[in-house]
Structures are given as structure tokens and as C-alpha cells.
Amino acid sequence: MIALNWYLALGAVLFTIGVLGVLTRKNAIVILMSAELMLNSVNLTLVSFSAHLGDVHGQILVFFVLCVAAAEAAVGLAIIISIFRNNLSVDITKINLLRW
Amino acid sequence: MITYLFILFGILAIGSALAVIFNKSTVNSALFLVLNLISVAALYLLLQAQFLAVVQILVYGGAIMVLFLFVIMLLNIGDETERIFSRFSVKYMVSFLLGAVVLSQLLYTVGSLSGTLPAVSGEMATVGTVEAIGNEMFTTYLLPFEVTAILLTAAVVGAVLIAQRKIKQQDS
């Protein structure tokens, strides 16, 4: 069995890659995918804690996170479609209607 | 054996995650995200969470990524023309600085964690089975489960409502 620390470090690295994707990319769909990366790394952390502590509650929380991620992806992509109809672009630097 | 599999799938997960954010083509990003999700599912299997590994591949790798690819192809987005990190700008500097801060904080927390955990009990191997999860979910967590059903219904209705609305052409 691998030590818990390695799984947590892997989760941390994946989370950081997701953060970098959200901060640097301009394509709104890629930003949503980076958010999915972050959710996924948190799921990995929860599952590794759950497996190493012998506690089932972490895996149930991961199940609920999966459901919320599905809902979030559906609504987010619908919003992106709606924005694309208005702007003909998914570039977030061109979506500046609410910008002060 | 498990160590080698962990190294293999860990490197695969990190590499495909990097490919997601560094790829110019959106479709390629989505396909690399599928690879990342599948390698994380393999890591779940190494952790003996069989149910979640299957659900991960079915829901994430199947349903959500098909939704992503469908939207990408529906919108017909081309590749990004300019290179992603072509210009040296303050924004990228701040982004990478923030990323380094996040990573160092997380790794510091992980490093200071060792030795504080209790010993692993014997029934650890039975935690990830469908039986254990279903037993807990349909007794203790029945109400959150039903609330999740309502949430998914609301999300589907909202997504259809947002995406199908006709936008009137503005004159100005």
C-alpha cells in the first residue's frame, strides 16, 4: 500500500495545475475543464483519506461531489452556449459587458 | 507492483492534466481530460474504491465529457491562433506566482501531516465496495440522496431553459 502522503501530494499537484489553467487560459470551456480538474483532485484526496482511515463517509461525499459536478457542468455549458449566441465568442477577454 | 502502478498512473494523470491546460485545440484538451479522469479512476482502484472508480468512468469520462465535446463541436470553436504563453505579461507572472503559493501551501500541509493519523484497521478493504457505500447511503444519507435528485432535475431544467432561449436581434 502506498503511503497516504503520496496520494495527497498527487492531489495537490493536480489541484495546482487546475488553478493555473483557470488563471491563465482565455477559452471559457477550457476554464470549465480546469475546474473539473480541481474537483477531481479533491475527490482523489477524499478517497485516499477514506481508504486509509477505513471510513466510508469520504467516498459518499465524493459521490455527492460527482452529482454536483454533473449539474455544474450542464448549467455552465448552457451559460457558455447562451454567451456564444450573444457574442460569437467564448474568449473571456471579449466578454466584458459587465466590466466596470 | 502497486507502487509501479501508482507511479505510472500518477505520471499519466499529471501529464494529461498539463496537456489539458497547455493545448491550443479545445477538442484535444477535452480528450486529454478524459485520459486524466481515467487515470484517476485507476488510482481509485489502487485505493480499493471500486464503486467510485466505475462511477468516475461512467459519469465523468462518459456523460460529462460527452457533454463537453458536444458543446465544443456545436459551437464550432477553432484552435486558438495565438500561442498560449506567447507574451510576457504581468498576468502570467501573477498566475504562476499564485500557483506556486498554492502548491507550496498544500505540500507543506501534506508534509506536516505524517504521524498524526491513527493506525489502519483491518476492515479497510471492504470500505469501497458497492455494498458498504449503498448501505450507508440509503440509511444515514437518504435525505441528501433525494436532495441530489432534486438538484439534478433543477440543473437539467435550468440548462435547457438557459440554452434554448431565443435572443432578439438588437437594432443598435
PDB file of C-alpha atoms in Angstrom, chain B residues 4-139:
ATOM      1  CA  TYR B   4       4.773   0.852 -10.090  1.00  0.00           C
ATOM      2  CA  LEU B   5       1.105   1.167 -10.991  1.00  0.00           C
ATOM      3  CA  PHE B   6       0.817   4.225  -8.742  1.00  0.00           C
ATOM      4  CA  ILE B   7       3.837   5.834 -10.394  1.00  0.00           C
ATOM      5  CA  LEU B   8       2.515   5.006 -13.874  1.00  0.00           C
ATOM      6  CA  PHE B   9      -0.965   6.380 -13.304  1.00  0.00           C
ATOM      7  CA  GLY B  10       0.278   9.341 -11.286  1.00  0.00           C
ATOM      8  CA  ILE B  11       2.595  10.431 -14.089  1.00  0.00           C
ATOM      9  CA  LEU B  12      -0.182   9.802 -16.599  1.00  0.00           C
ATOM     10  CA  ALA B  13      -2.596  11.947 -14.560  1.00  0.00           C
ATOM     11  CA  ILE B  14      -0.148  14.816 -14.142  1.00  0.00           C
ATOM     12  CA  GLY B  15       0.970  14.706 -17.768  1.00  0.00           C
ATOM     13  CA  SER B  16      -2.544  14.673 -19.146  1.00  0.00           C
ATOM     14  CA  ALA B  17      -3.570  17.473 -16.764  1.00  0.00           C
ATOM     15  CA  LEU B  18      -0.674  19.577 -18.060  1.00  0.00           C
ATOM     16  CA  ALA B  19      -1.706  18.723 -21.602  1.00  0.00           C
ATOM     17  CA  VAL B  20      -5.250  19.917 -20.843  1.00  0.00           C
ATOM     18  CA  ILE B  21      -4.136  23.410 -19.924  1.00  0.00           C
ATOM     19  CA  PHE B  22      -1.296  23.756 -22.447  1.00  0.00           C
ATOM     20  CA  ASN B  23      -3.111  22.518 -25.517  1.00  0.00           C
ATOM     21  CA  LYS B  24      -4.247  25.007 -28.118  1.00  0.00           C
ATOM     22  CA  SER B  25      -7.013  22.834 -29.518  1.00  0.00           C
ATOM     23  CA  THR B  26     -10.085  22.654 -27.308  1.00  0.00           C
ATOM     24  CA  VAL B  27     -11.036  19.188 -28.548  1.00  0.00           C
ATOM     25  CA  ASN B  28      -7.575  17.888 -27.656  1.00  0.00           C
ATOM     26  CA  SER B  29      -7.918  19.429 -24.209  1.00  0.00           C
ATOM     27  CA  ALA B  30     -11.202  17.598 -23.681  1.00  0.00           C
ATOM     28  CA  LEU B  31      -9.704  14.279 -24.825  1.00  0.00           C
ATOM     29  CA  PHE B  32      -6.708  14.707 -22.529  1.00  0.00           C
ATOM     30  CA  LEU B  33      -9.147  15.435 -19.714  1.00  0.00           C
ATOM     31  CA  VAL B  34     -10.765  12.054 -20.428  1.00  0.00           C
ATOM     32  CA  LEU B  35      -7.319  10.442 -20.104  1.00  0.00           C
ATOM     33  CA  ASN B  36      -6.782  12.265 -16.808  1.00  0.00           C
ATOM     34  CA  LEU B  37     -10.148  11.125 -15.445  1.00  0.00           C
ATOM     35  CA  ILE B  38      -9.485   7.528 -16.412  1.00  0.00           C
ATOM     36  CA  SER B  39      -6.056   7.503 -14.764  1.00  0.00           C
ATOM     37  CA  VAL B  40      -7.592   8.969 -11.594  1.00  0.00           C
ATOM     38  CA  ALA B  41     -10.185   6.177 -11.763  1.00  0.00           C
ATOM     39  CA  ALA B  42      -7.298   3.694 -11.900  1.00  0.00           C
ATOM     40  CA  LEU B  43      -5.869   5.358  -8.785  1.00  0.00           C
ATOM     41  CA  TYR B  44      -9.266   4.834  -7.112  1.00  0.00           C
ATOM     42  CA  LEU B  45      -8.930   1.159  -7.957  1.00  0.00           C
ATOM     43  CA  LEU B  46      -5.494   1.103  -6.326  1.00  0.00           C
ATOM     44  CA  LEU B  47      -7.177   2.585  -3.245  1.00  0.00           C
ATOM     45  CA  GLN B  48      -9.769  -0.231  -3.384  1.00  0.00           C
ATOM     46  CA  ALA B  49     -12.639   2.137  -4.084  1.00  0.00           C
ATOM     47  CA  GLN B  50     -14.172   0.031  -6.833  1.00  0.00           C
ATOM     48  CA  PHE B  51     -17.595   1.671  -6.841  1.00  0.00           C
ATOM     49  CA  LEU B  52     -16.203   5.164  -7.237  1.00  0.00           C
ATOM     50  CA  ALA B  53     -13.823   4.053  -9.989  1.00  0.00           C
ATOM     51  CA  VAL B  54     -16.734   2.721 -12.028  1.00  0.00           C
ATOM     52  CA  VAL B  55     -18.866   5.783 -11.306  1.00  0.00           C
ATOM     53  CA  GLN B  56     -15.953   8.042 -12.246  1.00  0.00           C
ATOM     54  CA  ILE B  57     -15.591   6.419 -15.656  1.00  0.00           C
ATOM     55  CA  LEU B  58     -19.354   6.275 -16.266  1.00  0.00           C
ATOM     56  CA  VAL B  59     -20.322   9.764 -15.096  1.00  0.00           C
ATOM     57  CA  TYR B  60     -17.186  11.818 -15.638  1.00  0.00           C
ATOM     58  CA  GLY B  61     -15.455  10.066 -18.508  1.00  0.00           C
ATOM     59  CA  GLY B  62     -18.734   9.204 -20.174  1.00  0.00           C
ATOM     60  CA  ALA B  63     -21.531  11.652 -19.570  1.00  0.00           C
ATOM     61  CA  ILE B  64     -19.830  14.916 -18.644  1.00  0.00           C
ATOM     62  CA  MET B  65     -17.087  14.678 -21.238  1.00  0.00           C
ATOM     63  CA  VAL B  66     -19.579  13.820 -23.963  1.00  0.00           C
ATOM     64  CA  LEU B  67     -21.444  16.967 -22.939  1.00  0.00           C
ATOM     65  CA  PHE B  68     -18.216  18.981 -23.204  1.00  0.00           C
ATOM     66  CA  LEU B  69     -17.320  17.550 -26.608  1.00  0.00           C
ATOM     67  CA  PHE B  70     -20.870  18.072 -27.829  1.00  0.00           C
ATOM     68  CA  VAL B  71     -20.778  21.740 -26.869  1.00  0.00           C
ATOM     69  CA  ILE B  72     -17.317  22.207 -28.413  1.00  0.00           C
ATOM     70  CA  MET B  73     -18.485  20.750 -31.696  1.00  0.00           C
ATOM     71  CA  LEU B  74     -21.828  22.578 -31.536  1.00  0.00           C
ATOM     72  CA  LEU B  75     -20.101  25.923 -31.158  1.00  0.00           C
ATOM     73  CA  ASN B  76     -17.507  25.003 -33.790  1.00  0.00           C
ATOM     74  CA  ILE B  77     -14.637  26.604 -31.934  1.00  0.00           C
ATOM     75  CA  GLY B  78     -11.406  26.732 -33.867  1.00  0.00           C
ATOM     76  CA  ASP B  79      -7.949  26.393 -32.428  1.00  0.00           C
ATOM     77  CA  GLU B  80      -6.565  29.403 -30.660  1.00  0.00           C
ATOM     78  CA  THR B  81      -4.447  31.327 -33.066  1.00  0.00           C
ATOM     79  CA  GLU B  82      -2.011  32.998 -30.766  1.00  0.00           C
ATOM     80  CA  ARG B  83       0.299  30.907 -28.658  1.00  0.00           C
ATOM     81  CA  ILE B  84      -0.911  30.430 -25.148  1.00  0.00           C
ATOM     82  CA  PHE B  85       2.078  31.788 -23.295  1.00  0.00           C
ATOM     83  CA  SER B  86       3.495  33.877 -26.098  1.00  0.00           C
ATOM     84  CA  ARG B  87       3.551  37.241 -24.429  1.00  0.00           C
ATOM     85  CA  PHE B  88       5.474  38.021 -21.319  1.00  0.00           C
ATOM     86  CA  SER B  89       2.900  39.762 -19.212  1.00  0.00           C
ATOM     87  CA  VAL B  90       2.298  40.584 -15.575  1.00  0.00           C
ATOM     88  CA  LYS B  91      -0.847  38.484 -15.588  1.00  0.00           C
ATOM     89  CA  TYR B  92       1.037  35.261 -16.264  1.00  0.00           C
ATOM     90  CA  MET B  93       3.664  36.136 -13.702  1.00  0.00           C
ATOM     91  CA  VAL B  94       0.992  36.665 -11.048  1.00  0.00           C
ATOM     92  CA  SER B  95      -0.773  33.477 -12.145  1.00  0.00           C
ATOM     93  CA  PHE B  96       2.313  31.319 -11.781  1.00  0.00           C
ATOM     94  CA  LEU B  97       3.203  33.007  -8.514  1.00  0.00           C
ATOM     95  CA  LEU B  98      -0.257  32.199  -7.148  1.00  0.00           C
ATOM     96  CA  GLY B  99       0.066  28.642  -8.427  1.00  0.00           C
ATOM     97  CA  ALA B 100       3.426  28.248  -6.689  1.00  0.00           C
ATOM     98  CA  VAL B 101       1.942  29.625  -3.453  1.00  0.00           C
ATOM     99  CA  VAL B 102      -0.988  27.205  -3.605  1.00  0.00           C
ATOM    100  CA  LEU B 103       1.274  24.235  -4.346  1.00  0.00           C
ATOM    101  CA  SER B 104       3.743  25.063  -1.584  1.00  0.00           C
ATOM    102  CA  GLN B 105       0.957  25.517   0.963  1.00  0.00           C
ATOM    103  CA  LEU B 106      -0.648  22.210   0.024  1.00  0.00           C
ATOM    104  CA  LEU B 107       2.649  20.313   0.034  1.00  0.00           C
ATOM    105  CA  TYR B 108       3.615  21.882   3.359  1.00  0.00           C
ATOM    106  CA  THR B 109       0.316  20.727   4.845  1.00  0.00           C
ATOM    107  CA  VAL B 110       0.781  17.240   3.431  1.00  0.00           C
ATOM    108  CA  GLY B 111       4.324  17.084   4.755  1.00  0.00           C
ATOM    109  CA  SER B 112       3.339  18.105   8.265  1.00  0.00           C
ATOM    110  CA  LEU B 113       0.532  15.544   8.356  1.00  0.00           C
ATOM    111  CA  SER B 114       2.535  12.354   8.767  1.00  0.00           C
ATOM    112  CA  GLY B 115       2.398  10.692  12.143  1.00  0.00           C
ATOM    113  CA  THR B 116      -0.893  12.271  13.160  1.00  0.00           C
ATOM    114  CA  LEU B 117      -3.123   9.630  11.624  1.00  0.00           C
ATOM    115  CA  PRO B 118      -4.451   6.631  13.535  1.00  0.00           C
ATOM    116  CA  ALA B 119      -3.444   3.122  12.563  1.00  0.00           C
ATOM    117  CA  VAL B 120      -5.280   1.429   9.730  1.00  0.00           C
ATOM    118  CA  SER B 121      -7.919  -1.008  10.852  1.00  0.00           C
ATOM    119  CA  GLY B 122      -8.470  -4.474   9.448  1.00  0.00           C
ATOM    120  CA  GLU B 123     -11.764  -3.870   7.672  1.00  0.00           C
ATOM    121  CA  MET B 124     -10.186  -1.284   5.394  1.00  0.00           C
ATOM    122  CA  ALA B 125     -10.526  -3.428   2.277  1.00  0.00           C
ATOM    123  CA  THR B 126     -14.316  -3.601   2.488  1.00  0.00           C
ATOM    124  CA  VAL B 127     -14.883   0.149   2.581  1.00  0.00           C
ATOM    125  CA  GLY B 128     -15.040   0.800  -1.151  1.00  0.00           C
ATOM    126  CA  THR B 129     -17.493  -1.894  -2.155  1.00  0.00           C
ATOM    127  CA  VAL B 130     -20.939  -1.139  -3.507  1.00  0.00           C
ATOM    128  CA  GLU B 131     -22.448  -2.919  -0.520  1.00  0.00           C
ATOM    129  CA  ALA B 132     -20.756  -0.716   2.085  1.00  0.00           C
ATOM    130  CA  ILE B 133     -21.459   2.532   0.244  1.00  0.00           C
ATOM    131  CA  GLY B 134     -25.053   1.645  -0.596  1.00  0.00           C
ATOM    132  CA  ASN B 135     -25.729   0.502   2.938  1.00  0.00           C
ATOM    133  CA  GLU B 136     -24.598   3.821   4.329  1.00  0.00           C
ATOM    134  CA  MET B 137     -26.107   5.955   1.591  1.00  0.00           C
ATOM    135  CA  PHE B 138     -29.623   4.553   1.776  1.00  0.00           C
ATOM    136  CA  THR B 139     -29.843   4.626   5.549  1.00  0.00           C
TER     137      THR B 139
END
